[in-house]
Coordinates of C-alpha atoms and ligand atoms in Angstrom, one line a residue:
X1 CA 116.7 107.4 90.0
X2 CA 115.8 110.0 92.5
X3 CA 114.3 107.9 96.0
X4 CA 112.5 110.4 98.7
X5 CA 111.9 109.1 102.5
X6 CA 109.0 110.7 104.2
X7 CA 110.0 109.9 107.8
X8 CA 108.7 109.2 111.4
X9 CA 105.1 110.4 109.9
X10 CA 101.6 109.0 111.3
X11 CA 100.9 107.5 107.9
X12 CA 96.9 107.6 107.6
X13 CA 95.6 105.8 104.5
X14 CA 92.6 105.0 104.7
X15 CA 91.7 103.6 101.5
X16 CA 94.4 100.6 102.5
X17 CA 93.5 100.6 106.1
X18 CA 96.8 102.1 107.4
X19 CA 97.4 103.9 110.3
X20 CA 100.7 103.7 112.0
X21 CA 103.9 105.5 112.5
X22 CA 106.0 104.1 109.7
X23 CA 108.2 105.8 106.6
X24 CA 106.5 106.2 103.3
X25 CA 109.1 106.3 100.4
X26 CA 108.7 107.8 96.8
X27 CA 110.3 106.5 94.4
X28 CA 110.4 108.5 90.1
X29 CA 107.3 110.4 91.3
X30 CA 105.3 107.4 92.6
X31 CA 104.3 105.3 95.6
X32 CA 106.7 102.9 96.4
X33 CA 106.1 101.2 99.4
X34 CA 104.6 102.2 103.4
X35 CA 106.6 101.4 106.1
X36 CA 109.6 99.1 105.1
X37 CA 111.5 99.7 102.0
X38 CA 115.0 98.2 100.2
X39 CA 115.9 101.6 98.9
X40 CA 118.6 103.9 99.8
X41 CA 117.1 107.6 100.2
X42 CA 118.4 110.4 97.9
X43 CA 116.4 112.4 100.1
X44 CA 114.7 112.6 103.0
X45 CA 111.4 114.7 104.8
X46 CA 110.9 114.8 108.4
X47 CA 107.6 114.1 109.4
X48 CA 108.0 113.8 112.9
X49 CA 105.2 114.7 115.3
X50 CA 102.9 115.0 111.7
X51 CA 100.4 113.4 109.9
X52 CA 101.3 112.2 106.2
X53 CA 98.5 111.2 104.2
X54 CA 97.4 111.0 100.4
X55 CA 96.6 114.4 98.8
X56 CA 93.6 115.8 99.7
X57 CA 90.5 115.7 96.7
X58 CA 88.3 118.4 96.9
X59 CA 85.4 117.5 94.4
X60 CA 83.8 121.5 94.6
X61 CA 85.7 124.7 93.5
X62 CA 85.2 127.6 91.3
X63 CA 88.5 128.4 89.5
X64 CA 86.7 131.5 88.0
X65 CA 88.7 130.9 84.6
X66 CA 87.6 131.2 81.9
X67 CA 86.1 134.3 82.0
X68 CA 86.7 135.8 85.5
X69 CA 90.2 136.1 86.2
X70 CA 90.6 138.7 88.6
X71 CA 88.8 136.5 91.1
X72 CA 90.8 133.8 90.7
X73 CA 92.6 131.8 87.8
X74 CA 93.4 128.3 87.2
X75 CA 97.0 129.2 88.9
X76 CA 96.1 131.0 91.6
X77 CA 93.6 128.5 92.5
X78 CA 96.5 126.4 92.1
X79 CA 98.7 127.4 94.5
X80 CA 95.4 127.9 97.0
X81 CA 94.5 124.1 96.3
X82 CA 98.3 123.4 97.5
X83 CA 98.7 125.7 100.4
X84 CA 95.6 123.8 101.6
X85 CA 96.9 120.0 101.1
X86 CA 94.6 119.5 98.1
X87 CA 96.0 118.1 95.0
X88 CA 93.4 116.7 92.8
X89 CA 90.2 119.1 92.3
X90 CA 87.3 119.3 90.4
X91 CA 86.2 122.9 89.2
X92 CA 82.7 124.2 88.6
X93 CA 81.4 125.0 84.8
X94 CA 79.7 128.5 85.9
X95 CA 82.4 129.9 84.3
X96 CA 82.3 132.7 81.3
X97 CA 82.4 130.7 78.8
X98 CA 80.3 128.1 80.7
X99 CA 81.7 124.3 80.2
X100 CA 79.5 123.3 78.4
X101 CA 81.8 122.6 75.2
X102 CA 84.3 119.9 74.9
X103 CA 86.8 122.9 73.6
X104 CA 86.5 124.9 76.6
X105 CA 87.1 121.5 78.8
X106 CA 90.2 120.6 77.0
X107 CA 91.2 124.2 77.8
X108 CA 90.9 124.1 81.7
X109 CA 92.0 120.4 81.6
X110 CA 95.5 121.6 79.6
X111 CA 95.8 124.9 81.5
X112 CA 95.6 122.8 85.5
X113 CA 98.5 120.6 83.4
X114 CA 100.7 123.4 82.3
X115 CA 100.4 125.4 85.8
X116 CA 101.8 121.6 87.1
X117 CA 100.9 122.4 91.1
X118 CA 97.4 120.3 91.4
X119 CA 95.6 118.0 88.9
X120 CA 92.7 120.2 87.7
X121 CA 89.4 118.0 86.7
X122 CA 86.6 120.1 85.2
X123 CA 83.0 119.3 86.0
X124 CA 81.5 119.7 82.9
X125 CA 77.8 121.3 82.6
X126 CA 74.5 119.4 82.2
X127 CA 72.7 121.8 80.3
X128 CA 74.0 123.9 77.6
X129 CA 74.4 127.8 78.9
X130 CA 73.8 126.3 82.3
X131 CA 70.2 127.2 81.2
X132 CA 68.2 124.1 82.5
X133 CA 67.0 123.1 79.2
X134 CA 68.9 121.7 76.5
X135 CA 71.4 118.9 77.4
X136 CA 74.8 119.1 77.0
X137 CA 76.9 116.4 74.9
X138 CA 78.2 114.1 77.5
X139 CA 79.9 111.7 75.9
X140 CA 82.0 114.3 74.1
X141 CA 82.5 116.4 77.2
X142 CA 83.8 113.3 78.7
X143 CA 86.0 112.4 76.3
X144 CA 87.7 116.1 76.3
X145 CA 88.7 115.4 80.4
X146 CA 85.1 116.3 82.4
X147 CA 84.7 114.1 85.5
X148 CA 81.1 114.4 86.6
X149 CA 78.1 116.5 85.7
X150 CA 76.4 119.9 87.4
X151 CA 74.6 123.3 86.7
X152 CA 76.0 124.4 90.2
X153 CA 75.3 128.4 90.6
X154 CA 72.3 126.9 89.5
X155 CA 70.1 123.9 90.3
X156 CA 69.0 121.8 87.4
X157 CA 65.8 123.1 87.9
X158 CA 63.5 121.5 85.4
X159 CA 62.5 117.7 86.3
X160 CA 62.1 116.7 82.7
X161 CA 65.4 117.8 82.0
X162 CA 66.9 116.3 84.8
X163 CA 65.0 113.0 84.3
X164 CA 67.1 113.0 81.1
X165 CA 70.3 113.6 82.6
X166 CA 69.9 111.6 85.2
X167 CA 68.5 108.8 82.4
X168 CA 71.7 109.6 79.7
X169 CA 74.1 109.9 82.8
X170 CA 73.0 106.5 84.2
X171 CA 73.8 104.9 81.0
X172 CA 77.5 105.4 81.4
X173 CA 77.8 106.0 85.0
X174 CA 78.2 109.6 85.3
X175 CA 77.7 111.4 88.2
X176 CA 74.9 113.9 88.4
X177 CA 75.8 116.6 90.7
X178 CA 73.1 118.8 92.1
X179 CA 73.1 122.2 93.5
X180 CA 70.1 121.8 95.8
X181 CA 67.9 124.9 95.5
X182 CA 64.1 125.4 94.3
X183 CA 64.1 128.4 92.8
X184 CA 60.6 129.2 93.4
X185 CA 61.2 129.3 97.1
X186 CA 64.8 130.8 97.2
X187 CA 64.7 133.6 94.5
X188 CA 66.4 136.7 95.5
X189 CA 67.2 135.4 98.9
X190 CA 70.2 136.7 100.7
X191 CA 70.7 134.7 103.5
X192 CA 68.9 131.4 105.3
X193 CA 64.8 132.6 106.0
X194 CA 63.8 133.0 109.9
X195 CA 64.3 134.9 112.5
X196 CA 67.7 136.6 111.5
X197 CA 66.7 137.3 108.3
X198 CA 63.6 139.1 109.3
X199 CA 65.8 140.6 111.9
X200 CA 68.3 141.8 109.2
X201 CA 65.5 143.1 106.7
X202 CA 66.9 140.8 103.6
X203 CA 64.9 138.4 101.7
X204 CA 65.4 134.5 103.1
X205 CA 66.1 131.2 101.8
X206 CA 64.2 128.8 103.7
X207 CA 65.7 125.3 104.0
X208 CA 62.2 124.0 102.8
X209 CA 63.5 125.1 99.0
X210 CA 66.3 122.4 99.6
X211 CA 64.9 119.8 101.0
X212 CA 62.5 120.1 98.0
X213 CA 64.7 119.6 95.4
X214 CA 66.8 116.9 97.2
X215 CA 63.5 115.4 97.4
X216 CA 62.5 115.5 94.0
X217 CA 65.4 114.3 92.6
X218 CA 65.7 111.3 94.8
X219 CA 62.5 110.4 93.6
X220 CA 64.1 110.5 89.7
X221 CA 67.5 109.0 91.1
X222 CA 65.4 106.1 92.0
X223 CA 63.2 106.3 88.7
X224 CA 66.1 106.3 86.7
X225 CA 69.1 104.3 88.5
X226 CA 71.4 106.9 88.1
X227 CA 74.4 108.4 91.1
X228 CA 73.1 111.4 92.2
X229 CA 75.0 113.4 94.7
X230 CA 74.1 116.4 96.6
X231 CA 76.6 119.1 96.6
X232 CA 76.8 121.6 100.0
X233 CA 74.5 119.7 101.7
X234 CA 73.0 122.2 105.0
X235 CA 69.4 121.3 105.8
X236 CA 68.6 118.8 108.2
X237 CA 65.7 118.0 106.1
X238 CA 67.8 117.1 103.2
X239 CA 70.1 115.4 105.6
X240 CA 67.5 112.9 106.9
X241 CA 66.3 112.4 102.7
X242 CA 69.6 111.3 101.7
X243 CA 69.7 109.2 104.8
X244 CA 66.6 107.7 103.8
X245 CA 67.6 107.5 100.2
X246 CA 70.7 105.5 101.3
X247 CA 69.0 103.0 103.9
X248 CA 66.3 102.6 100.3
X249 CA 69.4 101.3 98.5
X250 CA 69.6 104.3 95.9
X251 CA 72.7 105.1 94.6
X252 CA 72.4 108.9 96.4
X253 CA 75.5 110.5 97.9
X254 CA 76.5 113.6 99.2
X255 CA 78.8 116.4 100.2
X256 CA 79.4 118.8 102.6
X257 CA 81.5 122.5 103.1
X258 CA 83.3 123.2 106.0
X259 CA 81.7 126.4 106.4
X260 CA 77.8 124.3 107.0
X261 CA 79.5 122.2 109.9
X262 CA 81.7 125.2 111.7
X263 CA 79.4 128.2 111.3
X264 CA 75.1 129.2 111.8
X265 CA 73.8 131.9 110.3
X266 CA 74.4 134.1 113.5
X267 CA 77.7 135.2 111.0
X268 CA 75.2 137.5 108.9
X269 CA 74.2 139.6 111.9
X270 CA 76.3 141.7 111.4
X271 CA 75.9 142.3 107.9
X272 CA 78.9 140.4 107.0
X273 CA 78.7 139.5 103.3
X274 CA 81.9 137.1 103.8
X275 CA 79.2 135.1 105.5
X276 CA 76.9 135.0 102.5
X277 CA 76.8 131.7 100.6
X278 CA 74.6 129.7 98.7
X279 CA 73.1 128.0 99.8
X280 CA 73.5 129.8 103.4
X281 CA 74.6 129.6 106.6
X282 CA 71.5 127.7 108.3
X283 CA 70.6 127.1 112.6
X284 CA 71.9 125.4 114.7
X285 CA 70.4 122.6 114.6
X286 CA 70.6 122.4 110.6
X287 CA 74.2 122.5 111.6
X288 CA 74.3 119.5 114.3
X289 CA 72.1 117.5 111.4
X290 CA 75.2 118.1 109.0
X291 CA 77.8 117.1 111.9
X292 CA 75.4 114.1 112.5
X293 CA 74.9 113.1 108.6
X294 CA 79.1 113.1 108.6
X295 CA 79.4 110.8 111.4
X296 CA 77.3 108.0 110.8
X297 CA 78.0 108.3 107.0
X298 CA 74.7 110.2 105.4
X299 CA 77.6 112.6 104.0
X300 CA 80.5 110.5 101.9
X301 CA 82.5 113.9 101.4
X302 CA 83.6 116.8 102.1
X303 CA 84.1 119.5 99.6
X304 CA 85.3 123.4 99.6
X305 CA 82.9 125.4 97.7
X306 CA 85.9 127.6 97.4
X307 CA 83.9 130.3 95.6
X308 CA 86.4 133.6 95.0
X309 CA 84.9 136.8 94.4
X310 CA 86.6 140.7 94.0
X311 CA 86.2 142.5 97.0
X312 CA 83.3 144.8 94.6
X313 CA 81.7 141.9 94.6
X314 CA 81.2 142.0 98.6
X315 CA 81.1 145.5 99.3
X316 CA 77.8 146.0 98.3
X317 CA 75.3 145.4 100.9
X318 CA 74.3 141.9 102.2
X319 CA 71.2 141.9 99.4
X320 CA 73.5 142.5 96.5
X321 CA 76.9 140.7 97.5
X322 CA 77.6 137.8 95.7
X323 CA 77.4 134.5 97.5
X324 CA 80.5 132.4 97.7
X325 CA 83.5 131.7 100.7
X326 CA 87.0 131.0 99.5
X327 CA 87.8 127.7 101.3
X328 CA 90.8 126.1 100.0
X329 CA 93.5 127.5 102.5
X330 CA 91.0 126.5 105.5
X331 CA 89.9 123.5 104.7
X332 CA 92.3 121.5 106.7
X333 CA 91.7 123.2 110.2
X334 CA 88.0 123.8 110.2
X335 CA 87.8 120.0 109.6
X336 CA 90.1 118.7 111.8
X337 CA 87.4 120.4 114.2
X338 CA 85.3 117.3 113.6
X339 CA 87.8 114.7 114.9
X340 CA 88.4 117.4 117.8
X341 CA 85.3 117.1 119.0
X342 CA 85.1 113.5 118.8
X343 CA 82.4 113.2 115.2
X344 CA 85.1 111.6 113.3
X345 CA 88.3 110.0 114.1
X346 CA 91.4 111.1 111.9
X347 CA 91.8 108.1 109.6
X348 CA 87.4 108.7 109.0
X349 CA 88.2 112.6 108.2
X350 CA 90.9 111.8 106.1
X351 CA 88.9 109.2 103.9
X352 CA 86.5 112.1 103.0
X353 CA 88.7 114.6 102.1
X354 CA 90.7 111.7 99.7
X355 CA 89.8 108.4 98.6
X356 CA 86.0 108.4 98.7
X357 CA 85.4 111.7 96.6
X358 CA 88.0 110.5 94.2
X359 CA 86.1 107.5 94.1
X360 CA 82.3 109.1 93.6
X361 CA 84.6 111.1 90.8
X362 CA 86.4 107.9 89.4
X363 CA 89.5 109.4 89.9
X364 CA 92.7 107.4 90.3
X365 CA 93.7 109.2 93.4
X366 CA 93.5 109.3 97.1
X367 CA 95.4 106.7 98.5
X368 CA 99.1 105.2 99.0
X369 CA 99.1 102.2 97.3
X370 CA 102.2 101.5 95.8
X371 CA 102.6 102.5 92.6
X372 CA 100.2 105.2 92.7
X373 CA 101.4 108.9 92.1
X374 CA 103.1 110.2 95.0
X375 CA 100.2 112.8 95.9
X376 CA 100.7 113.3 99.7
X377 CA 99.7 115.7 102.2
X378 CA 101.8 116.7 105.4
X379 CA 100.3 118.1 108.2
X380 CA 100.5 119.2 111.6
X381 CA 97.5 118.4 113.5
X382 CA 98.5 120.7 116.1
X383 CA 100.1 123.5 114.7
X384 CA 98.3 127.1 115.7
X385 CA 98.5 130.2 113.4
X386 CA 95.8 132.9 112.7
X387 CA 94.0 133.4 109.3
X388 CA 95.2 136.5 107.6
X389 CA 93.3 137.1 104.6
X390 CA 96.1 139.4 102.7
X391 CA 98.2 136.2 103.0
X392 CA 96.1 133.5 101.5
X393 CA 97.0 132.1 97.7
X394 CA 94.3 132.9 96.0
X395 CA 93.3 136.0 94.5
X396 CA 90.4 136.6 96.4
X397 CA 90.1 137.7 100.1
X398 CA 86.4 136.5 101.5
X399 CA 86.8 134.5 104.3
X400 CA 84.7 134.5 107.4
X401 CA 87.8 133.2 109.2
X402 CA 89.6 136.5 109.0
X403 CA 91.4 136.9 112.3
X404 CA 90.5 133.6 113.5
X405 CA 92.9 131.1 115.3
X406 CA 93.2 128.0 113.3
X407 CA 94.6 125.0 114.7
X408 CA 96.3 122.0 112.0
X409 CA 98.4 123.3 109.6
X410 CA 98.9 121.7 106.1
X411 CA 103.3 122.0 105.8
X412 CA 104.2 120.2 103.0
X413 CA 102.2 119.2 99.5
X414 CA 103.7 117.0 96.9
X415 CA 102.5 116.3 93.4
X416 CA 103.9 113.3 91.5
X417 CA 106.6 113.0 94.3
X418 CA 108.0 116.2 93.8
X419 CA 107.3 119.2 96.7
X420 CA 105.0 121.8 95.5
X421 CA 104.1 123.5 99.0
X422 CA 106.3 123.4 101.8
X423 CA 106.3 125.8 104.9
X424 CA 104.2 128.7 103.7
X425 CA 105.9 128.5 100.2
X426 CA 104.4 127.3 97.0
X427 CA 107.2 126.0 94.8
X428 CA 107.5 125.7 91.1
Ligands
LIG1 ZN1 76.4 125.4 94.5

């Protein structure tokens, strides 16, 4: 029997109220107990001066496989996800084929098993093709390993159709996930509408075609019962609906990206497509909303949107670049920015980037509790380095953060109690 002590850590887990300075000890691969323990340690990790808490959950990531490998693949995503503390995610169907097929689920579900570095949870599509119209088989899709519901690339445009999802999904308890976006307003947009995007010369995406659809569908979420969650939340209308949505009683929750609370759209004055997402970098004060919604608890979660694209992909003009950030490798420090500047504390960050989206997800993850699988994240709050895109872990290379100084670094990640990432090194 193999018994690892995690040593003179600040142990934050939230989901059991803990915060203290205490051991936490691992025993086959699982939990076995926070702070004192009868065991004798076969080995030991020193967490001194660093923060040990359950693995992070990231609910939002494209793993671009099937389909689009040289982007990124369920490995490289992998060792991304590890590098950046997470160790439970759940991956986006846009993928070629789309999920939208309990074989293709059981594919991505076996694939995240037989990599072995971060426990891979497919969210599977609504509609078949990811086409707005036909629903997909749920149950099935379920059944094969698919956690929650979403079109996201694409909104689930069509109210009937998402009156039925919302209707089928509320009938087991699935969560619908929505990628907030009326097309009619946002169609061949480039980057958030206003003065900046007039400035640049590129069609706009005016915050008006999110708050829309987040409007709409919180009118069907109350219709029909069902969870409805808002993925990359960035308006401040949208911000103050779910808000309202929540004080109403509705069962509406939502997430945000790291890249809507840290950056404005001043990042695409330049031209720089490593700034273009979807939805977009928004003002200022769409910004403060998002900071605001995560401190008083608007937003639950928050989520990458670790969107990998080829470097063709980018190059093309801010008009024709595809939208997407990778986000796994710098979701730790642009967070930690939150409890820097007093929005959360650390034990309230940590609960959104672990136990509560494993909870909107049903998972069985995010927490210490004993007996739980020894998923656990080591970092040091402190630690300063600077973003080099040529050295991240995933295949792809657009970051706006190139260059940057990042402070917190993630230094060890272990799966089932065994060390998958430790200083700069994915192992295994
Ligand atoms: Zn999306």
């Amino acid at each position: 029997m193999s018994t690892l002590r995690i040593t003179g850590g600040r142990v934050i887990d939230p989901a059991n109220g803990i915060d203290k300075l205490c051991d936490v000890w691992v025993e086959d691969g699982k939990v076995a107990g926070v702070g004192a323990f009868k065991g004798k340690a076969t080995e030991t990790i020193d967490a001194a001066g660093k923060v040990v808490c359950p693995g992070f959950v990231d609910m939002h990531v494209h793993l671009r496989e099937p389909g689009q490998e040289w982007k990124e693949d369920i490995a490289s995503g992998s060792r991304a996800a590890v590098a950046g503390g997470v160790t439970s995610m759940a991956c986006m169907p846009n993928t070629q084929p789309r999920l939208d097929h309990a074989g293709v689920v059981r594919q991505v579900v076996e694939r995240g098993r037989e990599v072995g570095l971060c426990r891979v949870h497919p969210i599977a599509a609504v509609s078949k093709g990811l086409e707005g119209k036909e629903l997909t088989e749920m149950r099935e899709l379920v059944r094969a390993g698919a956690v929650a519901f979403s079109d996201d690339g694409r909104p689930i445009w069509h109210a009937g159709v998402m009156r039925k999802a919302l209707e089928y999904a509320s009938t087991f308890d699935f969560l619908v996930i929505q990628h907030a976006e009326e097309l009619g307003l946002t169609e061949g947009g480039a980057v958030n509408e206003g003065w900046i995007s007039t400035q640049l010369g590129v069609s706009g995406m005016p915050a008006a075609g999110e708050d829309a659809m987040v409007a709409r569908d919180i009118m069907l979420a109350q219709l029909t019962g069902a969870r409805y969650h808002v993925a990359h939340i960035s308006t401040r209308g949208a911000v103050e609906l779910v808000r309202q949505a929540k004080r109403q009683g509705l069962r509406v929750t939502a997430e945000a990206a790291p890249h809507h609370f840290a950056l404005t759209e001043q990042e695409v004055l330049n031209y720089n497509a490593d700034a273009k997402m979807n939805p977009p970098l928004r003002t200022e004060a769409d910004r403060q909303a998002v900071i605001a919604g995560l401190g008083d608890g608007t937003i639950d979660a928050i989520a990458t949107d670790h969107a990998p694209h080829h470097e063709d992909d980018k190059r093309c003009g801010l008009s024709c670049a595809a939208f997407g950030i990778v986000g796994l490798e710098t979701l730790l420090p642009v967070s930690l920015d939150l409890v820097r500047a007093g929005v959360l504390t650390l034990p309230q960050l940590v609960a959104k980037l672990t136990h509560v989206p494993a909870a909107l997800l049903n998972l069985q993850a995010g927490t210490l509790g004993a007996g739980r699988p020894a998923d656990i994240t080591i970092f040091d709050e402190k630690a300063r380095w600077t973003l080099d895109r040529d050295r991240l872990f995933s295949k792809s290379r657009n970051t706006p953060w190139h260059g940057r100084e990042m402070t917190g670094r993630v230094t060890h990640t272990l799966l089932d109690g065994r060390v998958v990432y430790a200083d700069g090194n994915v192992l295994g």
